[in-house]
Amino acid sequence: MKPFHLFRTLAGATVALALISSPLMARPHKADTDKKEALYPDATREAPKLDLTSKKDQKAINEGLDAVSLGDKAKAEQVLEPIVESSKSKYAQALALQGLANLKYNDGDVKGAIGTLQKSLAIGVMPNDTYFQLLYELAQFQMADEQYQATLDTIAKWRAEGKKETADSYALEGNAYYRLEKYPEAIAAVQKAKSMTDKPKESWDQILMASYAQSGQKDQAMKLAQEQLAANPNDPEARANAVSVLVNAEKYPEAIQLLEKARAAGTLTDEKDNMTLAKLYLLQAQSSNDPAPNAAKAAQVLQDGIAKHTITGNSETYKLMGQSYEMAGNSDKAIAAYNLALPQATDGESALRAAHLLMVENKFSQAKPLLEQAIQKGVKHKGTAYMLLAETERGLKNKPAAIAAMKQAAQQPETAEKAKAWLKTAGVSK
């Protein structure tokens, strides 16, 4: 029986993708004496002349955009679509398209929102402030649709023509570079964003940490994670980031220490964090000359988590608990855990493990039904399961059944040679 392997899928650096919650809603521009400070005073784009003179169109535009804001899709489409199709005002058409773009975005149709917003911008009649704000909104839409290069291109156009720089725009740029795996560029952009404000967002540091880690700058990632945790010692997200960086740097004891500190304080309530702690102990056990102590700790974390409802007692959890107890040398508890995994298990791996442990104790009558269940549900190493079943039947002194099982093992590439040798020794020609 080959030893099981624990997949190294622990806490990964997660980068939050900030989406806009309330897209900009432009309203008909009033050519009045209101002296509002221009948002883009240095823009290179020449402000166009507005052609919205119809009071009917103005009223309809406002009515349609109000419907969009209220989430009344039917009314918004009923009012805005005719404006796009038949209004003589290019400005009215652009405003209607912008409203329909926001409607699509709110409805989850991001691709449709992008296309409609691009049509609105292409008409080219928006006042500069509205135009550039919508251009930036387009970059956000593209980011939400995972069009990362398009996001960068749009931001570059917005910045070059609008002659404006903001911390948020550099953070968005850094996020796009990170997704494109251009980590040096991502680092530079986020650092620029942080330099432009005294209130940087936590999500920016997540991008920065992940970029440091992915570009091999683990010390920088760790330094940033520690700074974040020191500033927010009770913040689960800051702790998760620190643990993630430590895990990526394979500093498992330090990651365990952080998680155990939180567990002792009663603040380790997230299931993912508790499962990460258990898996870290198992990784430590697998790399140790004496795996039992750390494996026992992994089992205890799982046991406590289930008791305190911070870990769900499902088939995967009980399977992991069984592996932990097995590695710790406690066969009885391992078998019990594997049995708890069986009712919800989608494969036969837990049944196979339990059966193997029972066979070691010569409990063949208990092992047999588990092996049959394992084969029926499916296991990665089917030949091994049939060989174990053959050995179980032999232990039960049922030679014909043992031969039948071994013939099945002989049909599996991984066990064919051994099975055929066994059959030959047993005097079975075919």
Tab-separated table of C-alpha atoms in Angstrom:
chain	number	residue	atom	x	y	z
A	1	MET	CA	0.000	0.000	0.000
A	2	LYS	CA	1.589	3.255	-1.109
A	3	PRO	CA	1.644	6.121	1.403
A	4	PHE	CA	-0.948	8.813	0.848
A	5	HIS	CA	0.147	12.278	-0.179
A	6	LEU	CA	-1.180	15.532	1.123
A	7	PHE	CA	-1.775	18.068	-1.634
A	8	ARG	CA	0.001	21.340	-0.968
A	9	THR	CA	-3.094	23.458	-1.453
A	10	LEU	CA	-2.932	25.725	1.542
A	11	ALA	CA	-3.685	29.417	1.947
A	12	GLY	CA	-2.891	31.192	-1.298
A	13	ALA	CA	-2.399	34.901	-1.713
A	14	THR	CA	-5.812	36.182	-2.652
A	15	VAL	CA	-6.154	39.440	-4.490
A	16	ALA	CA	-9.474	41.176	-4.183
A	17	LEU	CA	-10.924	42.441	-7.426
A	18	ALA	CA	-12.635	45.701	-6.573
A	19	LEU	CA	-15.672	46.254	-8.735
A	20	ILE	CA	-17.682	49.416	-8.899
A	21	SER	CA	-20.868	49.258	-6.892
A	22	SER	CA	-22.633	52.265	-8.347
A	23	PRO	CA	-21.563	53.185	-11.899
A	24	LEU	CA	-21.486	56.827	-12.809
A	25	MET	CA	-24.765	58.147	-14.129
A	26	ALA	CA	-24.266	61.165	-16.338
A	27	ARG	CA	-27.152	63.629	-16.634
A	28	PRO	CA	-27.936	66.120	-19.378
A	29	HIS	CA	-25.420	68.946	-19.181
A	30	LYS	CA	-26.799	72.369	-18.420
A	31	ALA	CA	-25.185	75.271	-20.207
A	32	ASP	CA	-25.797	77.647	-17.332
A	33	THR	CA	-23.783	79.893	-15.098
A	34	ASP	CA	-22.978	77.227	-12.470
A	35	LYS	CA	-19.226	77.473	-11.960
A	36	LYS	CA	-18.254	73.999	-10.910
A	37	GLU	CA	-14.590	73.183	-10.728
A	38	ALA	CA	-13.604	71.172	-13.777
A	39	LEU	CA	-12.510	67.621	-12.997
A	40	TYR	CA	-10.234	67.515	-16.036
A	41	PRO	CA	-9.039	71.096	-16.506
A	42	ASP	CA	-5.923	70.123	-18.454
A	43	ALA	CA	-7.532	67.608	-20.812
A	44	THR	CA	-6.185	67.606	-24.358
A	45	ARG	CA	-9.584	66.622	-25.763
A	46	GLU	CA	-11.479	69.549	-27.197
A	47	ALA	CA	-14.856	69.836	-25.505
A	48	PRO	CA	-17.608	69.314	-28.092
A	49	LYS	CA	-20.665	71.460	-28.601
A	50	LEU	CA	-23.800	69.908	-27.165
A	51	ASP	CA	-26.791	69.418	-29.441
A	52	LEU	CA	-29.481	68.523	-26.913
A	53	THR	CA	-32.123	71.220	-27.406
A	54	SER	CA	-35.338	69.224	-27.253
A	55	LYS	CA	-37.079	69.503	-23.884
A	56	LYS	CA	-38.895	66.282	-24.735
A	57	ASP	CA	-35.582	64.449	-25.093
A	58	GLN	CA	-34.237	66.031	-21.897
A	59	LYS	CA	-37.289	64.872	-19.965
A	60	ALA	CA	-37.100	61.382	-21.462
A	61	ILE	CA	-33.385	61.062	-20.688
A	62	ASN	CA	-33.927	62.011	-17.043
A	63	GLU	CA	-36.886	59.644	-16.783
A	64	GLY	CA	-34.883	56.779	-18.296
A	65	LEU	CA	-31.806	57.351	-16.119
A	66	ASP	CA	-34.017	57.551	-13.024
A	67	ALA	CA	-35.442	54.153	-13.972
A	68	VAL	CA	-31.908	52.759	-14.285
A	69	SER	CA	-31.025	54.103	-10.837
A	70	LEU	CA	-34.168	52.495	-9.390
A	71	GLY	CA	-33.430	49.172	-11.076
A	72	ASP	CA	-36.573	49.365	-13.235
A	73	LYS	CA	-35.137	47.586	-16.263
A	74	ALA	CA	-38.361	47.407	-18.251
A	75	LYS	CA	-39.107	51.101	-17.975
A	76	ALA	CA	-35.494	52.132	-18.585
A	77	GLU	CA	-35.332	50.123	-21.812
A	78	GLN	CA	-38.757	51.367	-22.877
A	79	VAL	CA	-37.645	55.009	-22.525
A	80	LEU	CA	-33.965	54.888	-23.525
A	81	GLU	CA	-33.953	52.534	-26.510
A	82	PRO	CA	-36.163	54.795	-28.687
A	83	ILE	CA	-33.807	57.702	-27.953
A	84	VAL	CA	-30.849	55.677	-29.234
A	85	GLU	CA	-32.770	54.675	-32.362
A	86	SER	CA	-34.471	57.913	-33.347
A	87	SER	CA	-33.270	61.009	-31.464
A	88	LYS	CA	-31.734	63.711	-33.652
A	89	SER	CA	-29.409	64.618	-30.762
A	90	LYS	CA	-26.112	62.739	-30.671
A	91	TYR	CA	-25.728	63.822	-27.050
A	92	ALA	CA	-29.110	62.331	-26.156
A	93	GLN	CA	-28.119	59.088	-27.877
A	94	ALA	CA	-24.826	58.973	-25.965
A	95	LEU	CA	-26.576	59.539	-22.629
A	96	ALA	CA	-29.156	56.870	-23.413
A	97	LEU	CA	-26.433	54.382	-24.359
A	98	GLN	CA	-24.589	55.159	-21.148
A	99	GLY	CA	-27.772	54.455	-19.168
A	100	LEU	CA	-28.311	51.182	-21.014
A	101	ALA	CA	-24.680	50.226	-20.363
A	102	ASN	CA	-25.180	50.692	-16.629
A	103	LEU	CA	-28.401	48.704	-16.860
A	104	LYS	CA	-26.544	45.802	-18.473
A	105	TYR	CA	-23.769	45.999	-15.881
A	106	ASN	CA	-26.246	45.933	-12.991
A	107	ASP	CA	-27.935	42.966	-14.678
A	108	GLY	CA	-24.636	41.041	-14.744
A	109	ASP	CA	-24.048	41.434	-18.486
A	110	VAL	CA	-20.567	42.935	-18.261
A	111	LYS	CA	-19.636	42.242	-21.882
A	112	GLY	CA	-22.846	43.899	-23.042
A	113	ALA	CA	-22.142	46.859	-20.765
A	114	ILE	CA	-18.666	47.261	-22.254
A	115	GLY	CA	-19.927	47.237	-25.834
A	116	THR	CA	-22.740	49.674	-25.121
A	117	LEU	CA	-20.506	52.049	-23.173
A	118	GLN	CA	-17.960	51.996	-25.998
A	119	LYS	CA	-20.714	53.029	-28.423
A	120	SER	CA	-21.651	55.893	-26.122
A	121	LEU	CA	-18.059	57.126	-25.926
A	122	ALA	CA	-17.500	56.699	-29.683
A	123	ILE	CA	-20.261	59.201	-30.473
A	124	GLY	CA	-17.846	61.757	-29.038
A	125	VAL	CA	-20.278	64.393	-27.801
A	126	MET	CA	-19.912	64.059	-24.019
A	127	PRO	CA	-18.576	67.042	-22.047
A	128	ASN	CA	-15.005	66.405	-20.939
A	129	ASP	CA	-15.800	65.702	-17.294
A	130	THR	CA	-18.453	63.139	-18.218
A	131	TYR	CA	-16.410	61.646	-21.053
A	132	PHE	CA	-13.331	60.952	-18.956
A	133	GLN	CA	-15.294	59.647	-16.006
A	134	LEU	CA	-17.066	57.213	-18.318
A	135	LEU	CA	-13.757	56.277	-19.936
A	136	TYR	CA	-12.446	55.349	-16.490
A	137	GLU	CA	-15.650	53.429	-15.843
A	138	LEU	CA	-14.974	51.496	-19.059
A	139	ALA	CA	-11.588	50.449	-17.639
A	140	GLN	CA	-13.352	49.155	-14.529
A	141	PHE	CA	-15.850	47.236	-16.649
A	142	GLN	CA	-13.001	45.696	-18.637
A	143	MET	CA	-11.255	44.698	-15.415
A	144	ALA	CA	-14.444	43.030	-14.202
A	145	ASP	CA	-14.595	41.108	-17.491
A	146	GLU	CA	-10.949	40.002	-17.128
A	147	GLN	CA	-9.888	42.037	-20.170
A	148	TYR	CA	-6.658	43.010	-18.479
A	149	GLN	CA	-4.692	44.393	-21.434
A	150	ALA	CA	-7.740	46.368	-22.558
A	151	THR	CA	-7.960	47.758	-19.013
A	152	LEU	CA	-4.376	48.967	-19.226
A	153	ASP	CA	-4.933	50.486	-22.662
A	154	THR	CA	-8.028	52.349	-21.485
A	155	ILE	CA	-6.281	53.669	-18.368
A	156	ALA	CA	-3.354	54.839	-20.519
A	157	LYS	CA	-5.751	56.704	-22.832
A	158	TRP	CA	-7.650	58.181	-19.858
A	159	ARG	CA	-4.433	59.385	-18.260
A	160	ALA	CA	-2.819	60.702	-21.467
A	161	GLU	CA	-5.832	62.609	-22.761
A	162	GLY	CA	-7.432	63.565	-19.477
A	163	LYS	CA	-4.115	64.632	-17.959
A	164	LYS	CA	-5.089	63.238	-14.595
A	165	GLU	CA	-3.487	60.824	-12.148
A	166	THR	CA	-5.170	59.224	-9.150
A	167	ALA	CA	-4.154	56.626	-6.607
A	168	ASP	CA	-7.116	54.448	-7.564
A	169	SER	CA	-6.129	54.456	-11.233
A	170	TYR	CA	-2.631	53.207	-10.406
A	171	ALA	CA	-4.086	50.543	-8.109
A	172	LEU	CA	-6.374	49.383	-10.913
A	173	GLU	CA	-3.377	49.336	-13.229
A	174	GLY	CA	-1.401	47.294	-10.704
A	175	ASN	CA	-4.243	44.782	-10.429
A	176	ALA	CA	-4.348	44.382	-14.221
A	177	TYR	CA	-0.565	43.915	-14.416
A	178	TYR	CA	-0.744	41.322	-11.635
A	179	ARG	CA	-3.389	39.351	-13.523
A	180	LEU	CA	-1.139	39.442	-16.604
A	181	GLU	CA	1.718	38.109	-14.428
A	182	LYS	CA	3.755	41.259	-15.054
A	183	TYR	CA	4.837	41.492	-11.454
A	184	PRO	CA	7.508	44.242	-11.615
A	185	GLU	CA	4.998	46.510	-13.361
A	186	ALA	CA	2.328	45.599	-10.804
A	187	ILE	CA	4.664	46.422	-7.938
A	188	ALA	CA	5.602	49.796	-9.456
A	189	ALA	CA	1.956	50.727	-10.068
A	190	VAL	CA	0.759	49.836	-6.563
A	191	GLN	CA	3.711	51.576	-4.945
A	192	LYS	CA	2.800	54.662	-6.997
A	193	ALA	CA	-0.808	54.389	-5.801
A	194	LYS	CA	0.279	54.143	-2.163
A	195	SER	CA	2.544	57.177	-2.549
A	196	MET	CA	-0.382	59.328	-3.662
A	197	THR	CA	-2.613	58.911	-0.610
A	198	ASP	CA	-2.390	58.660	3.146
A	199	LYS	CA	-5.261	56.163	3.142
A	200	PRO	CA	-4.210	53.256	0.922
A	201	LYS	CA	-6.693	50.397	0.626
A	202	GLU	CA	-5.945	46.983	2.105
A	203	SER	CA	-6.614	45.331	-1.245
A	204	TRP	CA	-3.659	47.229	-2.697
A	205	ASP	CA	-1.306	45.558	-0.231
A	206	GLN	CA	-2.759	42.185	-1.187
A	207	ILE	CA	-1.803	42.811	-4.808
A	208	LEU	CA	1.610	44.068	-3.721
A	209	MET	CA	2.271	41.064	-1.465
A	210	ALA	CA	1.198	38.614	-4.134
A	211	SER	CA	3.372	40.372	-6.723
A	212	TYR	CA	6.381	40.284	-4.401
A	213	ALA	CA	5.819	36.590	-3.730
A	214	GLN	CA	5.334	35.682	-7.396
A	215	SER	CA	8.435	37.611	-8.461
A	216	GLY	CA	10.618	35.855	-5.907
A	217	GLN	CA	10.823	38.778	-3.480
A	218	LYS	CA	9.635	36.703	-0.536
A	219	ASP	CA	11.400	38.869	2.038
A	220	GLN	CA	9.555	41.955	0.802
A	221	ALA	CA	6.261	40.060	0.830
A	222	MET	CA	6.903	38.873	4.366
A	223	LYS	CA	7.880	42.334	5.552
A	224	LEU	CA	4.684	43.818	4.151
A	225	ALA	CA	2.556	41.041	5.641
A	226	GLN	CA	4.127	41.532	9.062
A	227	GLU	CA	3.569	45.294	8.878
A	228	GLN	CA	-0.063	44.725	7.972
A	229	LEU	CA	-0.541	42.254	10.815
A	230	ALA	CA	1.223	44.523	13.324
A	231	ALA	CA	-1.108	47.365	12.376
A	232	ASN	CA	-4.179	45.088	12.577
A	233	PRO	CA	-3.320	42.250	14.995
A	234	ASN	CA	-6.926	41.074	15.315
A	235	ASP	CA	-7.809	41.321	11.635
A	236	PRO	CA	-8.443	37.837	10.166
A	237	GLU	CA	-7.584	39.038	6.665
A	238	ALA	CA	-4.230	40.462	7.783
A	239	ARG	CA	-3.471	37.197	9.553
A	240	ALA	CA	-4.494	35.174	6.493
A	241	ASN	CA	-2.181	37.272	4.326
A	242	ALA	CA	0.707	36.742	6.724
A	243	VAL	CA	0.068	33.002	6.866
A	244	SER	CA	-0.152	32.843	3.079
A	245	VAL	CA	3.222	34.543	2.662
A	246	LEU	CA	4.827	32.263	5.242
A	247	VAL	CA	3.383	29.180	3.539
A	248	ASN	CA	4.617	30.331	0.128
A	249	ALA	CA	8.056	30.782	1.689
A	250	GLU	CA	7.723	27.259	3.196
A	251	LYS	CA	8.103	28.682	6.701
A	252	TYR	CA	5.542	26.258	8.093
A	253	PRO	CA	6.468	26.466	11.801
A	254	GLU	CA	6.049	30.260	11.734
A	255	ALA	CA	2.694	29.937	9.961
A	256	ILE	CA	1.576	27.355	12.522
A	257	GLN	CA	2.622	29.658	15.340
A	258	LEU	CA	0.488	32.505	13.977
A	259	LEU	CA	-2.554	30.288	13.575
A	260	GLU	CA	-2.110	28.617	16.956
A	261	LYS	CA	-1.920	32.022	18.621
A	262	ALA	CA	-5.266	32.916	17.104
A	263	ARG	CA	-6.723	29.533	18.040
A	264	ALA	CA	-5.640	29.972	21.644
A	265	ALA	CA	-7.291	33.398	21.692
A	266	GLY	CA	-10.494	31.964	20.278
A	267	THR	CA	-10.329	34.065	17.118
A	268	LEU	CA	-9.552	31.271	14.642
A	269	THR	CA	-13.159	30.862	13.557
A	270	ASP	CA	-12.823	30.665	9.777
A	271	GLU	CA	-13.018	27.110	8.429
A	272	LYS	CA	-10.322	27.718	5.821
A	273	ASP	CA	-7.885	28.904	8.505
A	274	ASN	CA	-8.561	25.859	10.689
A	275	MET	CA	-8.144	23.492	7.752
A	276	THR	CA	-4.922	25.279	6.795
A	277	LEU	CA	-3.574	24.705	10.304
A	278	ALA	CA	-4.385	21.000	10.165
A	279	LYS	CA	-2.761	20.631	6.732
A	280	LEU	CA	0.327	22.498	7.896
A	281	TYR	CA	0.757	20.053	10.757
A	282	LEU	CA	0.442	17.180	8.278
A	283	LEU	CA	3.054	18.732	5.989
A	284	GLN	CA	5.361	19.000	8.971
A	285	ALA	CA	4.622	15.398	9.839
A	286	GLN	CA	5.397	14.165	6.322
A	287	SER	CA	8.800	15.868	6.315
A	288	SER	CA	9.747	14.673	9.806
A	289	ASN	CA	11.637	11.564	10.882
A	290	ASP	CA	9.008	11.164	13.596
A	291	PRO	CA	5.669	12.123	12.012
A	292	ALA	CA	3.480	11.040	14.920
A	293	PRO	CA	3.516	14.243	17.070
A	294	ASN	CA	2.587	16.652	14.293
A	295	ALA	CA	0.102	14.212	12.766
A	296	ALA	CA	-1.606	13.893	16.158
A	297	LYS	CA	-1.815	17.694	16.365
A	298	ALA	CA	-3.428	17.793	12.923
A	299	ALA	CA	-6.049	15.311	14.069
A	300	GLN	CA	-6.673	17.313	17.246
A	301	VAL	CA	-7.191	20.547	15.271
A	302	LEU	CA	-9.783	18.768	13.119
A	303	GLN	CA	-11.454	17.159	16.132
A	304	ASP	CA	-11.665	20.473	18.008
A	305	GLY	CA	-12.873	22.308	14.927
A	306	ILE	CA	-15.738	19.897	14.380
A	307	ALA	CA	-16.678	20.081	18.067
A	308	LYS	CA	-16.668	23.890	18.009
A	309	HIS	CA	-18.409	24.088	14.614
A	310	THR	CA	-15.498	25.927	13.013
A	311	ILE	CA	-14.929	22.948	10.710
A	312	THR	CA	-17.624	21.066	8.827
A	313	GLY	CA	-17.697	17.366	9.598
A	314	ASN	CA	-17.939	16.134	5.993
A	315	SER	CA	-16.343	13.250	4.115
A	316	GLU	CA	-13.214	15.202	3.159
A	317	THR	CA	-12.653	16.388	6.732
A	318	TYR	CA	-13.039	12.899	8.183
A	319	LYS	CA	-10.797	11.488	5.463
A	320	LEU	CA	-8.116	14.022	6.433
A	321	MET	CA	-8.623	13.112	10.086
A	322	GLY	CA	-8.201	9.454	9.213
A	323	GLN	CA	-4.942	10.221	7.407
A	324	SER	CA	-3.766	12.195	10.432
A	325	TYR	CA	-4.495	9.435	12.928
A	326	GLU	CA	-2.996	6.861	10.563
A	327	MET	CA	0.232	8.832	10.329
A	328	ALA	CA	0.163	9.288	14.097
A	329	GLY	CA	0.064	5.513	14.516
A	330	ASN	CA	-3.424	5.367	16.017
A	331	SER	CA	-5.132	2.765	13.837
A	332	ASP	CA	-8.347	2.521	15.856
A	333	LYS	CA	-9.069	6.248	15.619
A	334	ALA	CA	-8.004	6.297	11.959
A	335	ILE	CA	-10.462	3.509	11.125
A	336	ALA	CA	-13.206	5.299	13.059
A	337	ALA	CA	-12.560	8.540	11.168
A	338	TYR	CA	-12.512	6.803	7.786
A	339	ASN	CA	-15.827	5.129	8.633
A	340	LEU	CA	-17.343	8.540	9.409
A	341	ALA	CA	-16.277	9.662	5.941
A	342	LEU	CA	-18.000	6.764	4.162
A	343	PRO	CA	-21.693	7.850	4.059
A	344	GLN	CA	-20.985	11.052	2.089
A	345	ALA	CA	-17.879	9.885	0.237
A	346	THR	CA	-18.012	10.165	-3.546
A	347	ASP	CA	-15.159	7.683	-4.042
A	348	GLY	CA	-13.808	4.623	-2.295
A	349	GLU	CA	-10.499	6.005	-0.996
A	350	SER	CA	-11.554	6.215	2.683
A	351	ALA	CA	-13.006	2.711	2.562
A	352	LEU	CA	-9.759	1.445	1.039
A	353	ARG	CA	-7.654	3.053	3.787
A	354	ALA	CA	-9.870	1.662	6.542
A	355	ALA	CA	-9.797	-1.805	4.980
A	356	HIS	CA	-6.006	-1.773	4.756
A	357	LEU	CA	-5.684	-0.916	8.450
A	358	LEU	CA	-8.128	-3.688	9.368
A	359	MET	CA	-6.127	-6.179	7.293
A	360	VAL	CA	-2.978	-5.284	9.220
A	361	GLU	CA	-4.871	-6.405	12.330
A	362	ASN	CA	-6.044	-9.579	10.519
A	363	LYS	CA	-9.668	-8.413	10.716
A	364	PHE	CA	-10.455	-9.806	7.286
A	365	SER	CA	-14.197	-10.168	7.734
A	366	GLN	CA	-14.478	-6.426	8.522
A	367	ALA	CA	-12.081	-5.456	5.736
A	368	LYS	CA	-13.833	-7.383	2.949
A	369	PRO	CA	-17.063	-5.301	2.679
A	370	LEU	CA	-15.015	-2.110	2.831
A	371	LEU	CA	-12.836	-3.263	-0.059
A	372	GLU	CA	-15.903	-4.203	-2.093
A	373	GLN	CA	-17.368	-0.764	-1.379
A	374	ALA	CA	-14.091	0.908	-2.352
A	375	ILE	CA	-13.981	-0.885	-5.700
A	376	GLN	CA	-17.653	-0.156	-6.383
A	377	LYS	CA	-17.291	3.589	-5.648
A	378	GLY	CA	-13.990	3.863	-7.476
A	379	VAL	CA	-10.384	4.311	-6.364
A	380	LYS	CA	-7.282	5.735	-8.027
A	381	HIS	CA	-5.394	2.440	-7.757
A	382	LYS	CA	-7.950	-0.203	-8.672
A	383	GLY	CA	-5.369	-2.947	-9.046
A	384	THR	CA	-4.151	-2.414	-5.477
A	385	ALA	CA	-7.729	-2.654	-4.200
A	386	TYR	CA	-8.228	-6.006	-5.985
A	387	MET	CA	-4.928	-7.364	-4.624
A	388	LEU	CA	-5.972	-6.391	-1.102
A	389	LEU	CA	-9.334	-8.061	-1.671
A	390	ALA	CA	-7.545	-11.203	-2.836
A	391	GLU	CA	-5.396	-11.193	0.301
A	392	THR	CA	-8.512	-10.697	2.407
A	393	GLU	CA	-10.249	-13.665	0.755
A	394	ARG	CA	-7.133	-15.727	1.308
A	395	GLY	CA	-7.186	-14.714	4.984
A	396	LEU	CA	-10.803	-15.876	5.096
A	397	LYS	CA	-9.645	-19.154	3.484
A	398	ASN	CA	-11.786	-18.586	0.396
A	399	LYS	CA	-9.319	-19.558	-2.320
A	400	PRO	CA	-11.698	-19.359	-5.329
A	401	ALA	CA	-12.711	-15.803	-4.373
A	402	ALA	CA	-9.051	-14.882	-3.824
A	403	ILE	CA	-8.167	-16.178	-7.297
A	404	ALA	CA	-11.100	-14.266	-8.859
A	405	ALA	CA	-9.974	-11.016	-7.219
A	406	MET	CA	-6.376	-11.572	-8.254
A	407	LYS	CA	-7.458	-12.147	-11.846
A	408	GLN	CA	-9.078	-8.724	-11.714
A	409	ALA	CA	-5.807	-7.274	-10.364
A	410	ALA	CA	-3.979	-8.914	-13.281
A	411	GLN	CA	-6.036	-6.804	-15.684
A	412	GLN	CA	-4.772	-3.555	-14.182
A	413	PRO	CA	-1.425	-2.283	-15.603
A	414	GLU	CA	-0.062	-1.186	-12.218
A	415	THR	CA	-0.522	-4.624	-10.609
A	416	ALA	CA	-0.497	-6.966	-13.615
A	417	GLU	CA	3.014	-8.336	-13.071
A	418	LYS	CA	2.610	-9.058	-9.352
A	419	ALA	CA	-0.876	-10.486	-9.811
A	420	LYS	CA	0.209	-12.822	-12.592
A	421	ALA	CA	3.160	-14.025	-10.493
A	422	TRP	CA	0.761	-14.708	-7.590
A	423	LEU	CA	-1.616	-16.624	-9.869
A	424	LYS	CA	1.254	-18.681	-11.298
A	425	THR	CA	2.447	-19.586	-7.794
A	426	ALA	CA	-1.136	-20.551	-6.929
A	427	GLY	CA	-1.170	-22.892	-9.928
A	428	VAL	CA	-3.632	-20.869	-11.996
A	429	SER	CA	-2.720	-20.924	-15.665
A	430	LYS	CA	-5.194	-18.297	-16.909
